[in-house]
Amino acid sequence: MGVAADERQALSSLLHDLGPDAPTLCEGWTTRDLAAHLVVREHRPDAAPGIIVPALAGHTRKVQDRYAAKPWGTLVDQVRKGPSKFWPTAIGPLDELTNTAEFLVHHEDVRRAQPGWEPRPADATRDAAAWKSAKQAAKLNLRKAPVGVTLRTRTGQEAAVKTGPDPVAVIGDPIDLLLFVFGRDAVRLEFEGDAAAVTKLQGVNRGL
């Protein structure tokens, strides 16, 4: 299996253990909401666009709520099994391409919302996938940053992902960098740069 498949299975097991009412890092979502989101994304092409297009979000919300109302075990099983064999991401390479960041981030959304969370031990394959995903996503997600941004791993890998004045380096493990790029705060990072520039970057990253 690849990283996306591994993260899917690990997240599914965690969802099963925590139950439907545990918190997540996704504002306003419990584990039930997050599980329903993942199922809608892979089973309802009519509703999936509303995940990213605000004008279509109402329909997506209604469909997601119907999935969320399913018995918890059934919903988690759907997350675990993934899409039907006719869905494009049922093909391994496409699954890795489109789902690696999705399941890495959402697995951590659940893990890190629980009391006493700690980073997972380093894993070369998973960390390489997280680093690749962080670099790719940063070009889009940090495009509005008013400062230059460089991502840097603790092992010295570096990528300039946003040009601009008052450059800031964001330093951490690959998964923490990926979570930062997706706007999560439950991360352990260091920042190098002018203090005002760091504050600006953190504000934009939180959608402020």
PDB file of C-alpha atoms in Angstrom:
ATOM      1  CA  MET A   1       0.000   0.000   0.000  1.00  0.00           C
ATOM      2  CA  GLY A   2       0.987   3.619  -0.380  1.00  0.00           C
ATOM      3  CA  VAL A   3       0.950   6.470   2.111  1.00  0.00           C
ATOM      4  CA  ALA A   4      -2.623   7.486   1.247  1.00  0.00           C
ATOM      5  CA  ALA A   5      -3.868   3.932   1.767  1.00  0.00           C
ATOM      6  CA  ASP A   6      -1.924   3.544   5.010  1.00  0.00           C
ATOM      7  CA  GLU A   7      -3.255   6.831   6.375  1.00  0.00           C
ATOM      8  CA  ARG A   8      -6.801   5.886   5.380  1.00  0.00           C
ATOM      9  CA  GLN A   9      -6.577   2.671   7.388  1.00  0.00           C
ATOM     10  CA  ALA A  10      -4.942   4.346  10.391  1.00  0.00           C
ATOM     11  CA  LEU A  11      -7.535   7.139  10.406  1.00  0.00           C
ATOM     12  CA  SER A  12     -10.381   4.651  10.103  1.00  0.00           C
ATOM     13  CA  SER A  13      -9.105   2.692  13.083  1.00  0.00           C
ATOM     14  CA  LEU A  14      -8.776   5.881  15.112  1.00  0.00           C
ATOM     15  CA  LEU A  15     -12.297   6.979  14.180  1.00  0.00           C
ATOM     16  CA  HIS A  16     -13.623   3.584  15.239  1.00  0.00           C
ATOM     17  CA  ASP A  17     -11.860   3.833  18.603  1.00  0.00           C
ATOM     18  CA  LEU A  18     -12.846   7.435  19.378  1.00  0.00           C
ATOM     19  CA  GLY A  19     -16.477   7.269  18.325  1.00  0.00           C
ATOM     20  CA  PRO A  20     -18.616   9.822  16.475  1.00  0.00           C
ATOM     21  CA  ASP A  21     -18.510  12.723  18.919  1.00  0.00           C
ATOM     22  CA  ALA A  22     -14.773  13.322  19.394  1.00  0.00           C
ATOM     23  CA  PRO A  23     -13.336  16.730  18.485  1.00  0.00           C
ATOM     24  CA  THR A  24     -11.229  17.443  15.413  1.00  0.00           C
ATOM     25  CA  LEU A  25      -9.076  20.361  14.292  1.00  0.00           C
ATOM     26  CA  CYS A  26     -11.695  21.184  11.638  1.00  0.00           C
ATOM     27  CA  GLU A  27     -13.685  24.019  13.169  1.00  0.00           C
ATOM     28  CA  GLY A  28     -17.214  22.946  14.065  1.00  0.00           C
ATOM     29  CA  TRP A  29     -16.673  19.324  13.046  1.00  0.00           C
ATOM     30  CA  THR A  30     -16.767  16.233  15.200  1.00  0.00           C
ATOM     31  CA  THR A  31     -15.340  12.928  14.024  1.00  0.00           C
ATOM     32  CA  ARG A  32     -18.773  12.119  12.568  1.00  0.00           C
ATOM     33  CA  ASP A  33     -18.683  15.250  10.400  1.00  0.00           C
ATOM     34  CA  LEU A  34     -15.155  14.514   9.228  1.00  0.00           C
ATOM     35  CA  ALA A  35     -15.993  10.919   8.330  1.00  0.00           C
ATOM     36  CA  ALA A  36     -19.061  12.060   6.370  1.00  0.00           C
ATOM     37  CA  HIS A  37     -16.937  14.609   4.503  1.00  0.00           C
ATOM     38  CA  LEU A  38     -14.507  11.908   3.420  1.00  0.00           C
ATOM     39  CA  VAL A  39     -17.305   9.663   2.180  1.00  0.00           C
ATOM     40  CA  VAL A  40     -19.027  12.459   0.251  1.00  0.00           C
ATOM     41  CA  ARG A  41     -15.744  13.355  -1.391  1.00  0.00           C
ATOM     42  CA  GLU A  42     -15.376   9.838  -2.792  1.00  0.00           C
ATOM     43  CA  HIS A  43     -18.957   8.759  -3.410  1.00  0.00           C
ATOM     44  CA  ARG A  44     -20.983  11.797  -4.467  1.00  0.00           C
ATOM     45  CA  PRO A  45     -19.619  13.605  -7.533  1.00  0.00           C
ATOM     46  CA  ASP A  46     -22.691  15.854  -7.489  1.00  0.00           C
ATOM     47  CA  ALA A  47     -21.842  17.099  -3.989  1.00  0.00           C
ATOM     48  CA  ALA A  48     -18.045  17.025  -3.950  1.00  0.00           C
ATOM     49  CA  PRO A  49     -17.592  20.387  -5.766  1.00  0.00           C
ATOM     50  CA  GLY A  50     -19.282  22.173  -2.869  1.00  0.00           C
ATOM     51  CA  ILE A  51     -16.316  21.272  -0.671  1.00  0.00           C
ATOM     52  CA  ILE A  52     -14.320  24.003  -2.416  1.00  0.00           C
ATOM     53  CA  VAL A  53     -16.962  26.122  -4.221  1.00  0.00           C
ATOM     54  CA  PRO A  54     -18.906  28.262  -1.714  1.00  0.00           C
ATOM     55  CA  ALA A  55     -21.906  28.698  -4.027  1.00  0.00           C
ATOM     56  CA  LEU A  56     -22.436  24.925  -4.010  1.00  0.00           C
ATOM     57  CA  ALA A  57     -21.767  24.389  -0.329  1.00  0.00           C
ATOM     58  CA  GLY A  58     -25.431  24.229   0.668  1.00  0.00           C
ATOM     59  CA  HIS A  59     -26.089  21.101  -1.358  1.00  0.00           C
ATOM     60  CA  THR A  60     -22.883  19.534  -0.091  1.00  0.00           C
ATOM     61  CA  ARG A  61     -23.888  20.255   3.493  1.00  0.00           C
ATOM     62  CA  LYS A  62     -27.259  18.538   3.043  1.00  0.00           C
ATOM     63  CA  VAL A  63     -25.694  15.474   1.460  1.00  0.00           C
ATOM     64  CA  GLN A  64     -22.983  15.334   4.113  1.00  0.00           C
ATOM     65  CA  ASP A  65     -25.558  15.547   6.896  1.00  0.00           C
ATOM     66  CA  ARG A  66     -27.407  12.562   5.433  1.00  0.00           C
ATOM     67  CA  TYR A  67     -24.222  10.505   5.443  1.00  0.00           C
ATOM     68  CA  ALA A  68     -23.443  11.685   8.974  1.00  0.00           C
ATOM     69  CA  ALA A  69     -26.792  10.308  10.131  1.00  0.00           C
ATOM     70  CA  LYS A  70     -25.769   6.758   9.212  1.00  0.00           C
ATOM     71  CA  PRO A  71     -24.809   4.304  11.978  1.00  0.00           C
ATOM     72  CA  TRP A  72     -21.258   5.040  13.076  1.00  0.00           C
ATOM     73  CA  GLY A  73     -19.892   1.637  12.184  1.00  0.00           C
ATOM     74  CA  THR A  74     -21.346   1.837   8.679  1.00  0.00           C
ATOM     75  CA  LEU A  75     -19.902   5.297   8.112  1.00  0.00           C
ATOM     76  CA  VAL A  76     -16.423   4.329   9.301  1.00  0.00           C
ATOM     77  CA  ASP A  77     -16.508   1.207   7.139  1.00  0.00           C
ATOM     78  CA  GLN A  78     -17.212   3.404   4.114  1.00  0.00           C
ATOM     79  CA  VAL A  79     -14.197   5.559   4.928  1.00  0.00           C
ATOM     80  CA  ARG A  80     -12.046   2.463   5.363  1.00  0.00           C
ATOM     81  CA  LYS A  81     -13.160   0.787   2.127  1.00  0.00           C
ATOM     82  CA  GLY A  82     -12.798   3.928   0.027  1.00  0.00           C
ATOM     83  CA  PRO A  83     -14.488   4.460  -3.315  1.00  0.00           C
ATOM     84  CA  SER A  84     -15.867   1.795  -5.625  1.00  0.00           C
ATOM     85  CA  LYS A  85     -13.519   0.203  -8.136  1.00  0.00           C
ATOM     86  CA  PHE A  86     -14.992   2.462 -10.823  1.00  0.00           C
ATOM     87  CA  TRP A  87     -13.899   5.662  -9.038  1.00  0.00           C
ATOM     88  CA  PRO A  88     -10.622   7.074 -10.456  1.00  0.00           C
ATOM     89  CA  THR A  89      -8.833   7.131  -7.111  1.00  0.00           C
ATOM     90  CA  ALA A  90      -9.413   3.400  -6.686  1.00  0.00           C
ATOM     91  CA  ILE A  91      -6.305   3.139  -8.878  1.00  0.00           C
ATOM     92  CA  GLY A  92      -3.239   3.120  -6.609  1.00  0.00           C
ATOM     93  CA  PRO A  93      -1.145   5.841  -8.321  1.00  0.00           C
ATOM     94  CA  LEU A  94      -4.148   8.179  -8.557  1.00  0.00           C
ATOM     95  CA  ASP A  95      -4.975   7.488  -4.924  1.00  0.00           C
ATOM     96  CA  GLU A  96      -1.463   8.559  -3.946  1.00  0.00           C
ATOM     97  CA  LEU A  97      -1.638  11.648  -6.147  1.00  0.00           C
ATOM     98  CA  THR A  98      -4.978  12.940  -4.910  1.00  0.00           C
ATOM     99  CA  ASN A  99      -5.389  11.507  -1.420  1.00  0.00           C
ATOM    100  CA  THR A 100      -1.989  11.594   0.268  1.00  0.00           C
ATOM    101  CA  ALA A 101      -2.350  15.118   1.639  1.00  0.00           C
ATOM    102  CA  GLU A 102      -6.067  14.623   2.341  1.00  0.00           C
ATOM    103  CA  PHE A 103      -5.594  11.627   4.595  1.00  0.00           C
ATOM    104  CA  LEU A 104      -2.343  12.789   6.179  1.00  0.00           C
ATOM    105  CA  VAL A 105      -3.972  16.070   7.208  1.00  0.00           C
ATOM    106  CA  HIS A 106      -7.294  14.604   8.338  1.00  0.00           C
ATOM    107  CA  HIS A 107      -5.608  11.822  10.296  1.00  0.00           C
ATOM    108  CA  GLU A 108      -3.696  14.491  12.189  1.00  0.00           C
ATOM    109  CA  ASP A 109      -6.884  16.586  12.492  1.00  0.00           C
ATOM    110  CA  VAL A 110      -8.270  13.799  14.636  1.00  0.00           C
ATOM    111  CA  ARG A 111      -5.049  12.784  16.417  1.00  0.00           C
ATOM    112  CA  ARG A 112      -4.054  16.307  17.413  1.00  0.00           C
ATOM    113  CA  ALA A 113      -7.481  17.332  18.636  1.00  0.00           C
ATOM    114  CA  GLN A 114      -7.218  14.782  21.443  1.00  0.00           C
ATOM    115  CA  PRO A 115      -5.682  15.654  24.833  1.00  0.00           C
ATOM    116  CA  GLY A 116      -1.988  14.906  25.230  1.00  0.00           C
ATOM    117  CA  TRP A 117      -1.251  14.327  21.541  1.00  0.00           C
ATOM    118  CA  GLU A 118       2.357  13.897  20.489  1.00  0.00           C
ATOM    119  CA  PRO A 119       3.932  13.827  17.015  1.00  0.00           C
ATOM    120  CA  ARG A 120       4.293  10.416  15.505  1.00  0.00           C
ATOM    121  CA  PRO A 121       7.802   8.957  15.242  1.00  0.00           C
ATOM    122  CA  ALA A 122       9.644   9.761  12.050  1.00  0.00           C
ATOM    123  CA  ASP A 123       8.913   7.525   9.081  1.00  0.00           C
ATOM    124  CA  ALA A 124      10.981   8.032   5.947  1.00  0.00           C
ATOM    125  CA  THR A 125       8.260   7.164   3.439  1.00  0.00           C
ATOM    126  CA  ARG A 126       5.503   9.103   5.175  1.00  0.00           C
ATOM    127  CA  ASP A 127       7.728  12.110   5.810  1.00  0.00           C
ATOM    128  CA  ALA A 128       8.854  12.221   2.174  1.00  0.00           C
ATOM    129  CA  ALA A 129       5.216  12.209   1.064  1.00  0.00           C
ATOM    130  CA  ALA A 130       4.301  14.933   3.565  1.00  0.00           C
ATOM    131  CA  TRP A 131       7.223  17.104   2.429  1.00  0.00           C
ATOM    132  CA  LYS A 132       6.263  16.719  -1.229  1.00  0.00           C
ATOM    133  CA  SER A 133       2.626  17.544  -0.449  1.00  0.00           C
ATOM    134  CA  ALA A 134       3.571  20.564   1.674  1.00  0.00           C
ATOM    135  CA  LYS A 135       5.648  22.053  -1.144  1.00  0.00           C
ATOM    136  CA  GLN A 136       2.896  21.511  -3.677  1.00  0.00           C
ATOM    137  CA  ALA A 137       0.038  22.812  -1.542  1.00  0.00           C
ATOM    138  CA  ALA A 138       1.971  25.850  -0.304  1.00  0.00           C
ATOM    139  CA  LYS A 139       2.082  27.367  -3.788  1.00  0.00           C
ATOM    140  CA  LEU A 140      -1.716  27.678  -3.699  1.00  0.00           C
ATOM    141  CA  ASN A 141      -2.555  27.919  -0.011  1.00  0.00           C
ATOM    142  CA  LEU A 142       0.052  30.581   0.820  1.00  0.00           C
ATOM    143  CA  ARG A 143      -0.363  32.608  -2.362  1.00  0.00           C
ATOM    144  CA  LYS A 144      -1.942  35.520  -0.444  1.00  0.00           C
ATOM    145  CA  ALA A 145       0.860  35.755   2.100  1.00  0.00           C
ATOM    146  CA  PRO A 146       2.228  39.334   2.148  1.00  0.00           C
ATOM    147  CA  VAL A 147       5.742  38.064   2.890  1.00  0.00           C
ATOM    148  CA  GLY A 148       8.148  35.636   1.300  1.00  0.00           C
ATOM    149  CA  VAL A 149       7.911  32.087   2.651  1.00  0.00           C
ATOM    150  CA  THR A 150      10.461  29.289   2.760  1.00  0.00           C
ATOM    151  CA  LEU A 151       9.676  25.878   4.201  1.00  0.00           C
ATOM    152  CA  ARG A 152      12.558  24.048   5.864  1.00  0.00           C
ATOM    153  CA  THR A 153      12.665  20.599   7.432  1.00  0.00           C
ATOM    154  CA  ARG A 154      14.719  19.863  10.513  1.00  0.00           C
ATOM    155  CA  THR A 155      16.995  17.737   8.336  1.00  0.00           C
ATOM    156  CA  GLY A 156      17.837  20.702   6.120  1.00  0.00           C
ATOM    157  CA  GLN A 157      15.538  20.287   3.122  1.00  0.00           C
ATOM    158  CA  GLU A 158      14.342  23.677   1.940  1.00  0.00           C
ATOM    159  CA  ALA A 159      11.856  25.077  -0.557  1.00  0.00           C
ATOM    160  CA  ALA A 160      11.009  28.699  -1.352  1.00  0.00           C
ATOM    161  CA  VAL A 161       7.249  28.518  -1.859  1.00  0.00           C
ATOM    162  CA  LYS A 162       6.247  32.210  -1.952  1.00  0.00           C
ATOM    163  CA  THR A 163       8.213  35.165  -3.196  1.00  0.00           C
ATOM    164  CA  GLY A 164       7.773  38.457  -1.420  1.00  0.00           C
ATOM    165  CA  PRO A 165       9.310  40.987   0.964  1.00  0.00           C
ATOM    166  CA  ASP A 166      10.443  40.296   4.530  1.00  0.00           C
ATOM    167  CA  PRO A 167      10.996  36.563   3.974  1.00  0.00           C
ATOM    168  CA  VAL A 168      10.097  34.121   6.731  1.00  0.00           C
ATOM    169  CA  ALA A 169      11.447  30.598   7.123  1.00  0.00           C
ATOM    170  CA  VAL A 170       9.052  28.053   8.640  1.00  0.00           C
ATOM    171  CA  ILE A 171      10.984  25.185  10.192  1.00  0.00           C
ATOM    172  CA  GLY A 172       9.684  21.838  11.372  1.00  0.00           C
ATOM    173  CA  ASP A 173       9.054  18.205  10.620  1.00  0.00           C
ATOM    174  CA  PRO A 174       7.351  17.486   7.281  1.00  0.00           C
ATOM    175  CA  ILE A 175       3.927  16.683   8.723  1.00  0.00           C
ATOM    176  CA  ASP A 176       3.934  19.845  10.828  1.00  0.00           C
ATOM    177  CA  LEU A 177       4.866  21.870   7.753  1.00  0.00           C
ATOM    178  CA  LEU A 178       2.046  20.232   5.801  1.00  0.00           C
ATOM    179  CA  LEU A 179      -0.445  21.022   8.550  1.00  0.00           C
ATOM    180  CA  PHE A 180       0.758  24.625   8.700  1.00  0.00           C
ATOM    181  CA  VAL A 181       0.277  24.983   4.951  1.00  0.00           C
ATOM    182  CA  PHE A 182      -3.309  23.802   5.441  1.00  0.00           C
ATOM    183  CA  GLY A 183      -3.911  26.362   8.187  1.00  0.00           C
ATOM    184  CA  ARG A 184      -3.699  24.159  11.268  1.00  0.00           C
ATOM    185  CA  ASP A 185      -2.393  25.546  14.572  1.00  0.00           C
ATOM    186  CA  ALA A 186      -1.650  22.283  16.397  1.00  0.00           C
ATOM    187  CA  VAL A 187       1.915  22.199  15.118  1.00  0.00           C
ATOM    188  CA  ARG A 188       5.406  22.416  16.533  1.00  0.00           C
ATOM    189  CA  LEU A 189       7.341  24.845  14.381  1.00  0.00           C
ATOM    190  CA  GLU A 190       9.954  27.558  14.581  1.00  0.00           C
ATOM    191  CA  PHE A 191      10.007  30.745  12.543  1.00  0.00           C
ATOM    192  CA  GLU A 192      12.999  32.745  11.335  1.00  0.00           C
ATOM    193  CA  GLY A 193      12.453  36.302  10.165  1.00  0.00           C
ATOM    194  CA  ASP A 194      11.281  39.712  11.263  1.00  0.00           C
ATOM    195  CA  ALA A 195       8.755  39.396  14.089  1.00  0.00           C
ATOM    196  CA  ALA A 196       6.185  41.562  12.302  1.00  0.00           C
ATOM    197  CA  ALA A 197       6.542  39.466   9.148  1.00  0.00           C
ATOM    198  CA  VAL A 198       6.040  36.269  11.146  1.00  0.00           C
ATOM    199  CA  THR A 199       2.869  37.707  12.672  1.00  0.00           C
ATOM    200  CA  LYS A 200       1.568  38.651   9.230  1.00  0.00           C
ATOM    201  CA  LEU A 201       2.206  35.156   7.909  1.00  0.00           C
ATOM    202  CA  GLN A 202       0.521  33.495  10.872  1.00  0.00           C
ATOM    203  CA  GLY A 203      -2.491  35.810  10.526  1.00  0.00           C
ATOM    204  CA  VAL A 204      -2.956  35.032   6.841  1.00  0.00           C
ATOM    205  CA  ASN A 205      -2.523  31.338   7.492  1.00  0.00           C
ATOM    206  CA  ARG A 206      -5.393  31.435   9.992  1.00  0.00           C
ATOM    207  CA  GLY A 207      -7.573  33.232   7.488  1.00  0.00           C
ATOM    208  CA  LEU A 208      -7.432  36.532   9.385  1.00  0.00           C
TER     209      LEU A 208
END
